[in-house]
Amino acid sequence: MKSSKIALITGCTSGIGKAFSVKFAQEGYNLILVARNTDKLKELSNYLSHIYHIKSVVITCALEKPEAADYIFRKIQELNLQIDVLVNNAGFNEFGSFIKTSREKEHDMMYLHMFFITDMMKLFLPSMLDNRQGQILNIGSTGSYISCPYDAVYAATKSYILSVSKGIGAELKGTGVTITTLCPGSTKTEFAAKAGMEDTLLFKLFVMTPERVADIGYKALMKGKKVAVTGIYNKMLVASSFILPSKLVDYLSRIMLGKQHNQKDK
C-alpha cells in the first residue's frame, strides 16, 4: 500500500459503509476494511481490488467489545501502515419502547457509538497530527439533533457523536487534520430491518440510497466541513427541530416512528 492514500472504514460490509468502500476505491484509495464477518469482508475486498485495482486489508473484529479499538490499532501497527482517512461508520439500532428494549443491546450500542469511536480517534489522531494531515468522518444521524421517542438511546448516542466531533474538530483547527460528522436520515439499507423499523413512516418517506449518502459524505469530508446533513428533507427536519416547540417535535417523532397509536403521553 504505497501508491496512494489509505482509508480505514468500519462496518463496511453492507449499507452506507459498503457504499463508502466503493466510493473510496473509485477515488483510488487503498483500504483497510473492518467488520465482524470475515467472509463478507473478503468478498468485498476481492471485488474492490479486482474492479478498481486498489489494495485492501481486512480486519475481522466485533467492534462493540471493549478491546476492539486497541486490537485494530495494533493490527495496523503490525502491518506498518498509516491511515490518511478514518471512517467511523459502524453502528446499529435497538428500537422500541425504552422499558421493553434490550439493556444488553443498548449497552453494546452505547459502547460502539461512543467509546469505540472516541477510542479510534484517540489512537489514530496523533499520527495524523504528526503528519499535519488527515481526515476523520464520523457517522451521526438526524437523530443527533432530536431526542426521539422510541429511539431515545440511539438518538442520544448519535448526539454524542456530533458533539464530541465538533468539539475535537475545533481543537484541531490549523493542524491540517479535520473531523466531519455526516448526519443521514432514513437510508435504504439493512439497518431498518435489523432494528425492526422498516414499517415505520420514517422509512417510507424521503428514503435515500446509501450511494447518495456516501457521495455527500465524501464530498463534505474532502471539503473539510464540520457537519453535513444529507438531503433537503433531512435539512428541513433538522432545522425544524430548532424552530418548533419541543412538544410538537416529540409528537411528530412519534408519528414518524409509528408508535403514537398504542402509547400515551405521561
CSV table of C-alpha atoms in Angstrom, one decimal:
chain,number,residue,atom,x,y,z
A,1,MET,CA,0.0,0.0,0.0
A,2,LYS,CA,2.5,2.6,-1.1
A,3,SER,CA,1.0,4.1,-4.3
A,4,SER,CA,-1.9,6.0,-2.8
A,5,LYS,CA,-3.6,7.1,0.4
A,6,ILE,CA,-5.2,4.7,2.8
A,7,ALA,CA,-8.8,4.9,4.2
A,8,LEU,CA,-9.9,2.7,7.1
A,9,ILE,CA,-13.7,2.1,7.1
A,10,THR,CA,-15.6,0.3,9.8
A,11,GLY,CA,-18.9,-1.5,9.4
A,12,CYS,CA,-18.2,-1.8,5.7
A,13,THR,CA,-19.9,-5.0,4.5
A,14,SER,CA,-23.3,-3.5,3.8
A,15,GLY,CA,-25.3,-0.3,3.5
A,16,ILE,CA,-23.6,3.1,3.9
A,17,GLY,CA,-20.3,1.5,4.9
A,18,LYS,CA,-20.1,-0.6,1.8
A,19,ALA,CA,-21.1,2.4,-0.3
A,20,PHE,CA,-18.2,4.3,1.3
A,21,SER,CA,-15.8,1.5,0.5
A,22,VAL,CA,-16.8,1.6,-3.2
A,23,LYS,CA,-16.5,5.4,-3.2
A,24,PHE,CA,-13.0,5.5,-1.8
A,25,ALA,CA,-11.9,2.7,-4.1
A,26,GLN,CA,-13.2,4.6,-7.0
A,27,GLU,CA,-11.2,7.6,-5.9
A,28,GLY,CA,-8.0,5.5,-5.8
A,29,TYR,CA,-7.7,4.9,-2.1
A,30,ASN,CA,-6.3,1.7,-0.8
A,31,LEU,CA,-8.5,0.3,2.0
A,32,ILE,CA,-8.5,-1.2,5.4
A,33,LEU,CA,-11.9,-2.9,5.8
A,34,VAL,CA,-13.1,-3.6,9.3
A,35,ALA,CA,-16.2,-5.6,10.3
A,36,ARG,CA,-17.2,-8.8,12.1
A,37,ASN,CA,-18.0,-11.0,9.1
A,38,THR,CA,-14.8,-12.4,7.6
A,39,ASP,CA,-16.5,-14.0,4.5
A,40,LYS,CA,-18.2,-10.7,3.6
A,41,LEU,CA,-15.0,-8.7,4.2
A,42,LYS,CA,-13.0,-11.0,1.9
A,43,GLU,CA,-15.7,-10.9,-0.8
A,44,LEU,CA,-15.8,-7.1,-0.7
A,45,SER,CA,-12.0,-6.9,-0.6
A,46,ASN,CA,-11.7,-9.1,-3.7
A,47,TYR,CA,-14.4,-7.3,-5.6
A,48,LEU,CA,-12.9,-3.8,-5.0
A,49,SER,CA,-9.4,-5.0,-5.7
A,50,HIS,CA,-10.5,-6.6,-9.0
A,51,ILE,CA,-12.8,-3.8,-10.2
A,52,TYR,CA,-10.8,-0.7,-9.0
A,53,HIS,CA,-7.2,-2.1,-8.9
A,54,ILE,CA,-6.6,-1.0,-5.4
A,55,LYS,CA,-5.2,-2.9,-2.5
A,56,SER,CA,-7.0,-3.7,0.7
A,57,VAL,CA,-6.5,-5.3,4.0
A,58,VAL,CA,-9.3,-6.9,6.1
A,59,ILE,CA,-9.6,-6.9,9.8
A,60,THR,CA,-12.3,-9.1,11.5
A,61,CYS,CA,-13.4,-7.7,14.8
A,62,ALA,CA,-16.5,-7.4,17.0
A,63,LEU,CA,-16.5,-3.6,17.3
A,64,GLU,CA,-18.8,-3.4,20.3
A,65,LYS,CA,-16.2,-5.1,22.5
A,66,PRO,CA,-14.0,-3.1,24.8
A,67,GLU,CA,-10.8,-4.2,23.3
A,68,ALA,CA,-11.8,-3.5,19.7
A,69,ALA,CA,-10.1,-0.2,19.0
A,70,ASP,CA,-6.8,-1.3,20.6
A,71,TYR,CA,-7.0,-4.5,18.5
A,72,ILE,CA,-7.4,-2.7,15.3
A,73,PHE,CA,-4.7,-0.2,16.1
A,74,ARG,CA,-2.3,-2.9,17.0
A,75,LYS,CA,-3.0,-4.8,13.8
A,76,ILE,CA,-2.3,-1.7,11.7
A,77,GLN,CA,0.9,-1.1,13.5
A,78,GLU,CA,2.0,-4.7,12.9
A,79,LEU,CA,1.3,-4.2,9.2
A,80,ASN,CA,3.3,-0.9,9.3
A,81,LEU,CA,0.5,1.1,7.8
A,82,GLN,CA,-0.5,4.6,8.3
A,83,ILE,CA,-4.0,5.8,7.6
A,84,ASP,CA,-5.0,9.0,5.9
A,85,VAL,CA,-8.7,8.8,6.4
A,86,LEU,CA,-10.7,7.2,9.2
A,87,VAL,CA,-14.4,6.5,8.6
A,88,ASN,CA,-16.2,5.5,11.8
A,89,ASN,CA,-19.3,4.1,10.1
A,90,ALA,CA,-20.2,1.0,12.2
A,91,GLY,CA,-23.4,1.2,14.1
A,92,PHE,CA,-26.8,-0.3,14.8
A,93,ASN,CA,-30.1,0.5,16.5
A,94,GLU,CA,-32.1,-1.0,19.3
A,95,PHE,CA,-35.5,0.4,18.6
A,96,GLY,CA,-38.7,0.4,20.6
A,97,SER,CA,-40.3,1.4,23.9
A,98,PHE,CA,-37.5,2.0,26.4
A,99,ILE,CA,-39.0,-0.3,29.0
A,100,LYS,CA,-39.1,-3.1,26.5
A,101,THR,CA,-35.8,-2.8,24.6
A,102,SER,CA,-32.8,-5.0,25.5
A,103,ARG,CA,-30.4,-3.4,28.1
A,104,GLU,CA,-27.6,-5.6,26.8
A,105,LYS,CA,-28.1,-4.5,23.2
A,106,GLU,CA,-28.3,-0.9,24.3
A,107,HIS,CA,-25.0,-1.3,26.2
A,108,ASP,CA,-23.4,-2.6,23.1
A,109,MET,CA,-24.8,0.2,21.0
A,110,MET,CA,-23.6,2.8,23.5
A,111,TYR,CA,-20.2,1.3,23.6
A,112,LEU,CA,-19.9,1.1,19.8
A,113,HIS,CA,-21.2,4.6,19.1
A,114,MET,CA,-19.4,6.4,21.9
A,115,PHE,CA,-16.5,4.5,23.5
A,116,PHE,CA,-15.3,2.8,20.3
A,117,ILE,CA,-15.4,5.9,18.1
A,118,THR,CA,-13.7,8.0,20.8
A,119,ASP,CA,-11.0,5.4,21.2
A,120,MET,CA,-10.4,5.2,17.5
A,121,MET,CA,-9.9,9.0,17.3
A,122,LYS,CA,-7.7,8.9,20.4
A,123,LEU,CA,-5.5,6.2,18.9
A,124,PHE,CA,-5.3,7.5,15.3
A,125,LEU,CA,-5.2,11.3,15.7
A,126,PRO,CA,-1.6,11.5,17.0
A,127,SER,CA,0.0,10.2,13.8
A,128,MET,CA,-2.3,12.4,11.7
A,129,LEU,CA,-1.2,15.4,13.7
A,130,ASP,CA,2.5,14.4,13.3
A,131,ASN,CA,2.0,14.3,9.6
A,132,ARG,CA,-0.1,17.5,9.7
A,133,GLN,CA,-2.7,15.9,7.5
A,134,GLY,CA,-5.6,13.5,8.0
A,135,GLN,CA,-9.4,13.3,7.9
A,136,ILE,CA,-11.9,11.7,10.1
A,137,LEU,CA,-15.5,11.0,9.1
A,138,ASN,CA,-17.9,10.1,11.9
A,139,ILE,CA,-21.5,9.0,11.2
A,140,GLY,CA,-24.1,10.8,13.1
A,141,SER,CA,-27.8,11.0,12.3
A,142,THR,CA,-30.7,13.4,12.0
A,143,GLY,CA,-31.3,11.9,15.4
A,144,SER,CA,-28.2,13.7,16.6
A,145,TYR,CA,-30.4,16.8,16.8
A,146,ILE,CA,-33.7,15.2,18.0
A,147,SER,CA,-34.4,13.3,21.2
A,148,CYS,CA,-36.5,10.6,19.6
A,149,PRO,CA,-39.3,8.8,21.5
A,150,TYR,CA,-38.9,5.1,21.0
A,151,ASP,CA,-35.4,5.6,19.8
A,152,ALA,CA,-34.1,7.6,22.8
A,153,VAL,CA,-30.8,5.8,23.5
A,154,TYR,CA,-29.9,5.6,19.8
A,155,ALA,CA,-30.5,9.3,19.3
A,156,ALA,CA,-28.6,10.1,22.5
A,157,THR,CA,-25.5,8.2,21.2
A,158,LYS,CA,-25.7,10.0,17.9
A,159,SER,CA,-26.0,13.3,19.7
A,160,TYR,CA,-22.8,12.4,21.5
A,161,ILE,CA,-21.0,11.7,18.2
A,162,LEU,CA,-22.0,15.1,16.8
A,163,SER,CA,-21.0,16.9,20.0
A,164,VAL,CA,-17.6,15.2,20.5
A,165,SER,CA,-16.7,15.5,16.8
A,166,LYS,CA,-17.4,19.2,16.7
A,167,GLY,CA,-15.5,19.8,20.0
A,168,ILE,CA,-12.4,17.9,19.0
A,169,GLY,CA,-12.6,19.3,15.5
A,170,ALA,CA,-12.4,22.8,17.0
A,171,GLU,CA,-9.3,21.8,18.9
A,172,LEU,CA,-7.7,20.7,15.6
A,173,LYS,CA,-8.2,24.0,13.7
A,174,GLY,CA,-5.0,24.9,11.9
A,175,THR,CA,-3.4,21.4,12.3
A,176,GLY,CA,-4.2,20.1,8.8
A,177,VAL,CA,-6.5,17.4,10.4
A,178,THR,CA,-10.3,17.7,10.1
A,179,ILE,CA,-13.3,15.9,11.6
A,180,THR,CA,-16.6,15.8,9.7
A,181,THR,CA,-19.9,14.4,11.0
A,182,LEU,CA,-22.3,13.0,8.4
A,183,CYS,CA,-25.9,13.1,9.6
A,184,PRO,CA,-28.1,11.0,7.3
A,185,GLY,CA,-31.8,10.3,7.7
A,186,SER,CA,-33.6,7.2,6.6
A,187,THR,CA,-31.5,5.2,4.1
A,188,LYS,CA,-32.3,2.2,2.0
A,189,THR,CA,-30.1,-0.4,3.8
A,190,GLU,CA,-30.4,-3.4,6.1
A,191,PHE,CA,-30.3,-1.0,9.1
A,192,ALA,CA,-34.1,-0.6,9.4
A,193,ALA,CA,-35.0,-4.2,9.1
A,194,LYS,CA,-32.4,-5.3,11.7
A,195,ALA,CA,-33.9,-2.7,14.1
A,196,GLY,CA,-37.5,-3.6,13.3
A,197,MET,CA,-38.2,-0.1,11.9
A,198,GLU,CA,-38.9,-0.9,8.2
A,199,ASP,CA,-42.6,-0.4,8.6
A,200,THR,CA,-42.4,3.0,10.2
A,201,LEU,CA,-43.3,6.1,8.3
A,202,LEU,CA,-39.7,7.3,8.8
A,203,PHE,CA,-38.5,4.6,6.4
A,204,LYS,CA,-41.3,5.1,3.9
A,205,LEU,CA,-40.8,8.8,3.1
A,206,PHE,CA,-37.8,10.5,1.5
A,207,VAL,CA,-35.5,7.4,1.8
A,208,MET,CA,-32.1,8.0,0.3
A,209,THR,CA,-29.8,5.4,-1.3
A,210,PRO,CA,-26.5,4.5,0.5
A,211,GLU,CA,-24.6,5.5,-2.6
A,212,ARG,CA,-26.1,9.0,-2.5
A,213,VAL,CA,-25.4,9.3,1.2
A,214,ALA,CA,-21.8,8.2,0.7
A,215,ASP,CA,-21.2,10.6,-2.1
A,216,ILE,CA,-22.5,13.5,0.1
A,217,GLY,CA,-20.3,12.4,2.9
A,218,TYR,CA,-17.2,12.0,0.8
A,219,LYS,CA,-17.6,15.5,-0.7
A,220,ALA,CA,-18.1,17.0,2.7
A,221,LEU,CA,-15.1,15.2,4.1
A,222,MET,CA,-12.9,16.4,1.2
A,223,LYS,CA,-14.0,20.0,1.8
A,224,GLY,CA,-13.3,19.8,5.5
A,225,LYS,CA,-16.8,20.5,6.5
A,226,LYS,CA,-17.7,20.1,10.2
A,227,VAL,CA,-21.2,18.7,9.6
A,228,ALA,CA,-23.1,17.5,6.6
A,229,VAL,CA,-26.8,16.7,6.8
A,230,THR,CA,-27.9,14.6,3.8
A,231,GLY,CA,-30.7,15.8,1.5
A,232,ILE,CA,-33.2,18.7,1.5
A,233,TYR,CA,-35.8,16.9,3.5
A,234,ASN,CA,-33.4,16.0,6.3
A,235,LYS,CA,-32.0,19.5,6.4
A,236,MET,CA,-35.6,20.8,6.8
A,237,LEU,CA,-36.2,18.2,9.5
A,238,VAL,CA,-33.1,19.3,11.5
A,239,ALA,CA,-34.0,23.0,11.0
A,240,SER,CA,-37.5,22.4,12.3
A,241,SER,CA,-36.1,20.8,15.5
A,242,PHE,CA,-34.7,24.2,16.4
A,243,ILE,CA,-37.8,26.2,15.4
A,244,LEU,CA,-40.8,24.2,16.5
A,245,PRO,CA,-41.9,23.7,20.1
A,246,SER,CA,-40.4,20.6,21.7
A,247,LYS,CA,-43.9,19.1,22.3
A,248,LEU,CA,-44.6,19.3,18.6
A,249,VAL,CA,-41.2,17.8,17.7
A,250,ASP,CA,-41.9,14.9,20.1
A,251,TYR,CA,-45.4,14.4,18.6
A,252,LEU,CA,-44.1,14.4,15.0
A,253,SER,CA,-41.3,12.0,16.0
A,254,ARG,CA,-43.9,9.6,17.4
A,255,ILE,CA,-45.9,9.8,14.1
A,256,MET,CA,-42.7,9.1,12.1
A,257,LEU,CA,-41.8,6.1,14.2
A,258,GLY,CA,-45.4,4.8,14.1
A,259,LYS,CA,-45.9,4.4,17.8
A,260,GLN,CA,-48.4,7.1,18.5
A,261,HIS,CA,-51.4,4.8,18.2
A,262,ASN,CA,-50.6,2.5,21.1
A,263,GLN,CA,-48.8,4.7,23.6
A,264,LYS,CA,-50.0,7.5,25.8
A,265,ASP,CA,-48.1,10.6,26.9
A,266,LYS,CA,-47.2,10.6,30.6
